[in-house]
Coordinates of C-alpha atoms (C1' of nucleotides) and ligand atoms in Angstrom, one line a residue:
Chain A
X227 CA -32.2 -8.7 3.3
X228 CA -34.5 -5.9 2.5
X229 CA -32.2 -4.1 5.0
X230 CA -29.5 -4.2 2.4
X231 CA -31.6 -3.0 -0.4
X232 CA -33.0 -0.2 1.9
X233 CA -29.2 1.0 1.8
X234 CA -28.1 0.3 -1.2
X235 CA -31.4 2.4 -2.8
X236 CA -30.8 5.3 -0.1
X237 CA -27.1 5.6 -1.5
X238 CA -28.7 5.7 -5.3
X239 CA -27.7 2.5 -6.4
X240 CA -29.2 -0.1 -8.3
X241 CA -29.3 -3.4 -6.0
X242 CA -26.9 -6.4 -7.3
X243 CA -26.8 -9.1 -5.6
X244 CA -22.7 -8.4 -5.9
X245 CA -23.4 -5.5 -4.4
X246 CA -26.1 -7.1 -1.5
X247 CA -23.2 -9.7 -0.9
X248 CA -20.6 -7.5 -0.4
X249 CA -22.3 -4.8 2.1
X250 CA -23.5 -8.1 4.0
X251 CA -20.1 -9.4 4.6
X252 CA -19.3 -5.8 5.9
X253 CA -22.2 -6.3 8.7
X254 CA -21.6 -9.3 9.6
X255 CA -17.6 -9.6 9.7
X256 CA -17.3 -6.3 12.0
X257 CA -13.6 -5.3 11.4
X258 CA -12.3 -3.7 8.2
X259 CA -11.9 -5.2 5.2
X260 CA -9.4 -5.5 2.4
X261 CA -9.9 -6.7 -1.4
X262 CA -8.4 -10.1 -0.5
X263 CA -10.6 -10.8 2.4
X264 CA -13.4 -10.0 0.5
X265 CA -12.7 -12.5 -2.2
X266 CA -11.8 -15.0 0.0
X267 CA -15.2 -14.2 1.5
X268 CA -17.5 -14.3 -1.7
X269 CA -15.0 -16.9 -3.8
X270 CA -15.9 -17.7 -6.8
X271 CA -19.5 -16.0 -6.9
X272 CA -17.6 -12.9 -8.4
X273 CA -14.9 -11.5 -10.5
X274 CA -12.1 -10.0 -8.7
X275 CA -12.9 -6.8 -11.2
X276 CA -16.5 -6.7 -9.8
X277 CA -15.4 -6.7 -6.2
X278 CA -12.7 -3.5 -6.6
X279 CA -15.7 -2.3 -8.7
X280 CA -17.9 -2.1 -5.8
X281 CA -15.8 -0.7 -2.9
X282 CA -14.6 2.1 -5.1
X283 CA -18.4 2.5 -5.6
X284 CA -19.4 2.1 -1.4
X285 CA -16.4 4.6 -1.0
X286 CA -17.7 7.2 -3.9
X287 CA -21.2 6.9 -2.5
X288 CA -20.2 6.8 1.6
X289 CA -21.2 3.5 3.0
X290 CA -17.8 2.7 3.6
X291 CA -14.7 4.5 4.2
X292 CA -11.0 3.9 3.4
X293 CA -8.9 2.4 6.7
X294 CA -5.3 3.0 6.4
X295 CA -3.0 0.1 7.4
X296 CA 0.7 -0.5 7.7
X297 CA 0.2 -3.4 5.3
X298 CA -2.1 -1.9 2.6
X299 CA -5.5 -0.2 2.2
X300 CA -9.1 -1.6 4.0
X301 CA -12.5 -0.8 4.3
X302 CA -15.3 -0.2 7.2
X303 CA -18.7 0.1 7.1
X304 CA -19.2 4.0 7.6
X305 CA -21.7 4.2 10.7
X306 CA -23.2 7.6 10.7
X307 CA -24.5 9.9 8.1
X308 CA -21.8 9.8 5.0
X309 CA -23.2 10.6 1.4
X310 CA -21.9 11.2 -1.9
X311 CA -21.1 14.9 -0.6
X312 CA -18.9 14.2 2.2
X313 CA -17.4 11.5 4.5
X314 CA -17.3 12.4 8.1
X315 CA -14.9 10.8 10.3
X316 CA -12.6 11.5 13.5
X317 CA -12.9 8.0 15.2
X318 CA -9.6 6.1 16.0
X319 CA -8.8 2.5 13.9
X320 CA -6.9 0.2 16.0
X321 CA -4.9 -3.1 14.4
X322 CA -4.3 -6.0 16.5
X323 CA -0.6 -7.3 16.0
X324 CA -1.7 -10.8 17.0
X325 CA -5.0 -11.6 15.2
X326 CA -4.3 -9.4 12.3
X327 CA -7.2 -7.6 12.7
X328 CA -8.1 -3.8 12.0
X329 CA -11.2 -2.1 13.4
X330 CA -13.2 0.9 14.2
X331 CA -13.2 2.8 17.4
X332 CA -16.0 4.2 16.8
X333 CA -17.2 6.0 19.8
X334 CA -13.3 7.2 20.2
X335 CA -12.3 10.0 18.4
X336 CA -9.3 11.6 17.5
X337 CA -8.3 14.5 20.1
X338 CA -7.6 18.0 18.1
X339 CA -4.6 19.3 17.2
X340 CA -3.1 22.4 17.1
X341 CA -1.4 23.0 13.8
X342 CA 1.3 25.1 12.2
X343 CA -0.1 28.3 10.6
X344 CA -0.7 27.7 6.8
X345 CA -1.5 24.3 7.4
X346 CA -5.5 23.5 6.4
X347 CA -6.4 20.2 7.4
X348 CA -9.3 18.3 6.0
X349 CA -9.4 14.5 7.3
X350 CA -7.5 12.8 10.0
X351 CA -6.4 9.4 10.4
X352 CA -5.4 7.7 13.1
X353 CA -4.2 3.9 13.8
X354 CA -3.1 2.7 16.9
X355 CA -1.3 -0.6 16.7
X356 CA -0.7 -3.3 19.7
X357 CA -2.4 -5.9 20.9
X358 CA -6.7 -5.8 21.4
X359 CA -8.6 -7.1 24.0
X360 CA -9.3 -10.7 22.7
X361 CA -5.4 -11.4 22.0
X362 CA -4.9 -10.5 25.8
Chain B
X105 CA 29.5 12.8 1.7
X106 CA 31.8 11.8 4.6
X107 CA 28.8 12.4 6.7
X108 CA 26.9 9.4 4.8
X109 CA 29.6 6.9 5.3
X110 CA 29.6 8.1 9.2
X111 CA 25.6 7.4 9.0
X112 CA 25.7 3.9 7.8
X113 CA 28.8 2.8 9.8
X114 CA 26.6 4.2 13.0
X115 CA 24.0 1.8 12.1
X116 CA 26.2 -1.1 11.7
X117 CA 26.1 -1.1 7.4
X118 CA 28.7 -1.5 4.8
X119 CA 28.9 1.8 2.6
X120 CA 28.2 0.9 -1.1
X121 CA 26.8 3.4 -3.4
X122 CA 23.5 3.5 -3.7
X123 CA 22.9 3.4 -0.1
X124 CA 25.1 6.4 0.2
X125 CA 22.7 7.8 -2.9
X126 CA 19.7 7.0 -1.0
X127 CA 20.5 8.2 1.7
X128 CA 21.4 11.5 0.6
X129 CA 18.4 11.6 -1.6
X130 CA 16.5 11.4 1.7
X131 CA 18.5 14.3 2.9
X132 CA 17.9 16.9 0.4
X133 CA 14.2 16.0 -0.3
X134 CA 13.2 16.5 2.8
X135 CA 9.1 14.9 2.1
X136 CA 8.9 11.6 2.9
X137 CA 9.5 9.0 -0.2
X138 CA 7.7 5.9 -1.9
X139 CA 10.0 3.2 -3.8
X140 CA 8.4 5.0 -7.0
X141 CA 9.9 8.5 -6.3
X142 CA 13.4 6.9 -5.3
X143 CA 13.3 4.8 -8.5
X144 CA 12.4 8.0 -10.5
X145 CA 15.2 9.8 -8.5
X146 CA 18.1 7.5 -9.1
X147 CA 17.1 6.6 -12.3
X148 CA 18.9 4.2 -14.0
X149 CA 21.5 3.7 -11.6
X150 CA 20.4 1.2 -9.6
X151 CA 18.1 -2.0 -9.6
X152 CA 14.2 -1.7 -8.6
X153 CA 15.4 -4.7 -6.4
X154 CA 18.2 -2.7 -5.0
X155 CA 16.1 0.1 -3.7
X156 CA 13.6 -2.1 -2.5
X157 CA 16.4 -3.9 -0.6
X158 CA 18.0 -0.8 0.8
X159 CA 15.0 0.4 1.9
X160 CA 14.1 -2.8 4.0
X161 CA 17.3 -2.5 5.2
X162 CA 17.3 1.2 6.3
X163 CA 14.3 0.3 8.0
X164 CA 15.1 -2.4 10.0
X165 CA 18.1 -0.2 11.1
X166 CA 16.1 2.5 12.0
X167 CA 17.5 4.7 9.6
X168 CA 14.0 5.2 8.1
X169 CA 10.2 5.0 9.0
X170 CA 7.1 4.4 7.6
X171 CA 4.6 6.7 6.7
X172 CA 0.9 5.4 6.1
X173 CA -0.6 7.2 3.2
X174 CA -4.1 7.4 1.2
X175 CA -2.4 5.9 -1.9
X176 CA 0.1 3.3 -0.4
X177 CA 3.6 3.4 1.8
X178 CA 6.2 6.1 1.9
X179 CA 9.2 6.1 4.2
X180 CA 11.1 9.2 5.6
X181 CA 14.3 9.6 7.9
X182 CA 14.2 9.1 11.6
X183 CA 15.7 12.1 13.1
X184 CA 16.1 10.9 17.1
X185 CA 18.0 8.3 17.9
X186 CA 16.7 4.9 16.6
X187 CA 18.4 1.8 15.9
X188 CA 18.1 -1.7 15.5
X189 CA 16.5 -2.6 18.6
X190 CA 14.2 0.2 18.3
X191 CA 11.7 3.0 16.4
X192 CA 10.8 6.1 18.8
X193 CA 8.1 7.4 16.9
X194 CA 5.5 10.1 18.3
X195 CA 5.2 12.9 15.4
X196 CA 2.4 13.6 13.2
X197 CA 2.1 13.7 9.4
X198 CA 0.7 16.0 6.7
X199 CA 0.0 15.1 3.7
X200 CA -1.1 18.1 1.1
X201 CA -3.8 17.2 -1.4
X202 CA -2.6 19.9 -4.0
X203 CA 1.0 19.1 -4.3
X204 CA 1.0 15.3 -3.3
X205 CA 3.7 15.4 -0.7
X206 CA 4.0 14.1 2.5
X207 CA 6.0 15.5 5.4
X208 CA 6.9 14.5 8.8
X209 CA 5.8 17.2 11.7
X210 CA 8.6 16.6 13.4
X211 CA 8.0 18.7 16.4
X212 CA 4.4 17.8 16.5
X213 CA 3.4 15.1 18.5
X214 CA 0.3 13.0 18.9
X215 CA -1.8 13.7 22.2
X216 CA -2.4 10.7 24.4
X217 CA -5.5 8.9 24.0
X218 CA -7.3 7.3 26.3
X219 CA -8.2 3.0 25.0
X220 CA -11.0 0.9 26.4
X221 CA -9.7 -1.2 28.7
X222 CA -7.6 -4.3 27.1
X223 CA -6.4 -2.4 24.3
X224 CA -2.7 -2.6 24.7
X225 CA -0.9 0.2 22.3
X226 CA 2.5 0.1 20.8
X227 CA 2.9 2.2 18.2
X228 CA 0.7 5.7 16.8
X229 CA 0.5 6.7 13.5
X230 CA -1.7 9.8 13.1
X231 CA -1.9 11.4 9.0
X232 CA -3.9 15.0 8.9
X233 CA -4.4 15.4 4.9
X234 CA -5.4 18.8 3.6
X235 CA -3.4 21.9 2.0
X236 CA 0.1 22.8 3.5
X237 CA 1.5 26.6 3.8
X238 CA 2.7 26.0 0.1
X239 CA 0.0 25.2 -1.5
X240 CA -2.5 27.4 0.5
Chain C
dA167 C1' 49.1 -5.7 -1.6
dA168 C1' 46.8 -10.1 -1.9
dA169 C1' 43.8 -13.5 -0.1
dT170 C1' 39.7 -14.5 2.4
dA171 C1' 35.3 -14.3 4.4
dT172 C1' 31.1 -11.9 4.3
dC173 C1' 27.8 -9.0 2.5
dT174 C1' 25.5 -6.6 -1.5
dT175 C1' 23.9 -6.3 -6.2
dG176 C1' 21.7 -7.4 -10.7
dC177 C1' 19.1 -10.5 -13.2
dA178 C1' 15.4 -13.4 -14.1
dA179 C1' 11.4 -15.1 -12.7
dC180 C1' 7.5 -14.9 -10.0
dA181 C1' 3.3 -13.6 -7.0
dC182 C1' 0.0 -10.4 -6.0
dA183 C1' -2.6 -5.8 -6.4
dG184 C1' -5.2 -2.8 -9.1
dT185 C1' -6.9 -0.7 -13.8
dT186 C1' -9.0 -0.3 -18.5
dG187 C1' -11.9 -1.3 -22.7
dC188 C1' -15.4 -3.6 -24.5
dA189 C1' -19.3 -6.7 -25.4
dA190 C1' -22.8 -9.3 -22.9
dA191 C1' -26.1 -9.4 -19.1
dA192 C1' -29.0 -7.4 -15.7
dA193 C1' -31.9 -3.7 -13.5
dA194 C1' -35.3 0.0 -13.5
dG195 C1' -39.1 2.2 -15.6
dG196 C1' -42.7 2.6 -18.5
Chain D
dC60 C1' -42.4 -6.8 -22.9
dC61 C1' -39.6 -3.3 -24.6
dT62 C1' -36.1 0.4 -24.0
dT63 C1' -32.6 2.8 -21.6
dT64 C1' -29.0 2.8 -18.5
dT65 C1' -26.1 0.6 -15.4
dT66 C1' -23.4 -3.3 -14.1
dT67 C1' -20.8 -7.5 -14.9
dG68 C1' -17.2 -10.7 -16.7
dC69 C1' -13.4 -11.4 -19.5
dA70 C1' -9.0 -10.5 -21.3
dA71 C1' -5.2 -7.9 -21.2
dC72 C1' -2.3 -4.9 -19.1
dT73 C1' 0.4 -2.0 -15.6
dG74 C1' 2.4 -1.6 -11.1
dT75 C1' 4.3 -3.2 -6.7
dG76 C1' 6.9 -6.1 -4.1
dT77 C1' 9.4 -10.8 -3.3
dT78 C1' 12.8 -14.7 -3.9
dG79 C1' 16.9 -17.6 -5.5
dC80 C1' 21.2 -17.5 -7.2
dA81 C1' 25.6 -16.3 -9.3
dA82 C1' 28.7 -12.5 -9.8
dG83 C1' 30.7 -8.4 -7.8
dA84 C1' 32.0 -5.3 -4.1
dT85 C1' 33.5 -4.4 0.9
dA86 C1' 35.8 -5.1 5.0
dT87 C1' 39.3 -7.8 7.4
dT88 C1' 43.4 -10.4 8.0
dT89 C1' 47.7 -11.9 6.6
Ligands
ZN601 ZN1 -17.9 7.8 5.6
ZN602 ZN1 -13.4 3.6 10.7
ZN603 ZN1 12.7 5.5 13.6
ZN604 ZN1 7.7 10.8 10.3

DNA sequence: AAATATCTTGCAACACAGTTGCAAAAAAGG
DNA sequence: CCTTTTTTGCAACTGTGTTGCAAGATATTT
């Protein structure tokens, strides 16, 4: 509870209770999350407006980070250090064909690659799709 | 031209027009495409439902793939051998912030990675963003 | 070349995702 | 409690993708 405003203050931001609701239901749902689940989540306590509102605000400020998907965009928590300078990420996002679910690898990251000359490469994404370990 | 009509035959599809110009429009752009740059391509020509149709259908047929971006879903030729049963799939792609597009590294492929045990892969899809040899 | 069966297209209508402007409400700071 | 600044809700709008159905085009057979 004080957790959350603890967080929310150490990104600079004023504490909502929007804003409280939605980083909770980050922490305690522990895959990634799209738009939809998280007005499914919060129902009627919020306007969809409000919602997109705050994730592009979590992603501006680095508590969260975008997780691509072959169905549409989510969101996880961002675990380490990310601030309104910079994101850093190399862990791998896996999707579970069965449950539906996307989620963080984090203590597996993405193995370098050699690329073409010319070629400057800022962020990497990866997602690995197949079945997890609870759909087994 | 001839070539086209060989294409779609291959893959088991009637030739009609617009999936002759969408295919070819794959051919000579050679950066992967969203539904938006096909539309804007084609013009007037054809249906939004139309393209979105063909492209379903090019997909299922393994004419095309899908490429994960940032900003939503492109698709881009398959240039081995899939079909309808199906997608071989191991390349990387880059996708330049400065210009926008997105390209399949064709001969670059994704390095093995090692899961936690119970994770049961099936398909990779690794994007690098940053600034390609164009742009740099 | 015409008839037939089958597949493809365009249209209309819809469902869902995401954005913008603006006035009202809430938070922070004194 | 008052003021400043940020955030929210609402309404309206744009964009993306889907579905049903009748009309049109393609391949196949006669
Ligand atoms: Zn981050
Ligand atoms: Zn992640
Ligand atoms: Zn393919
Ligand atoms: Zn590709």
């Amino acid at each position: 509870m004080d957790q959350l405003r603890e967080t929310l203050k150490g990104h600079h931001l004023r504490t909502t209770t929007c804003r409280e609701d939605v980083l909770s239901t980050f922490i305690s749902k522990k895959n990634a999350l799209s738009h939809g689940d998280l007005e499914g989540a919060l129902g009627e306590n919020y306007d969809r407006v409000t919602i997109y509102r705050t994730l592009k605000t979590f992603l501006e400020k680095g508590i969260i980070h975008k997780v691509l998907d072959d169905e549409g965009l989510r969101y996880a928590l961002c675990s380490h250090n990310c601030s309104e300078e910079q994101h850093q990420h190399d862990h791998i996002h896996f999707k579970c064909n069965e449950c539906g679910e996307t989620n963080c690898l984090e203590n597996l990251h993405i193995p370098p690659v050699q690329l073409p000359l010319g070629y400057q490469p800022q962020n990497f994404n990866l997602l690995i799709q197949g079945t997890c370990p609870k759909c087994n």
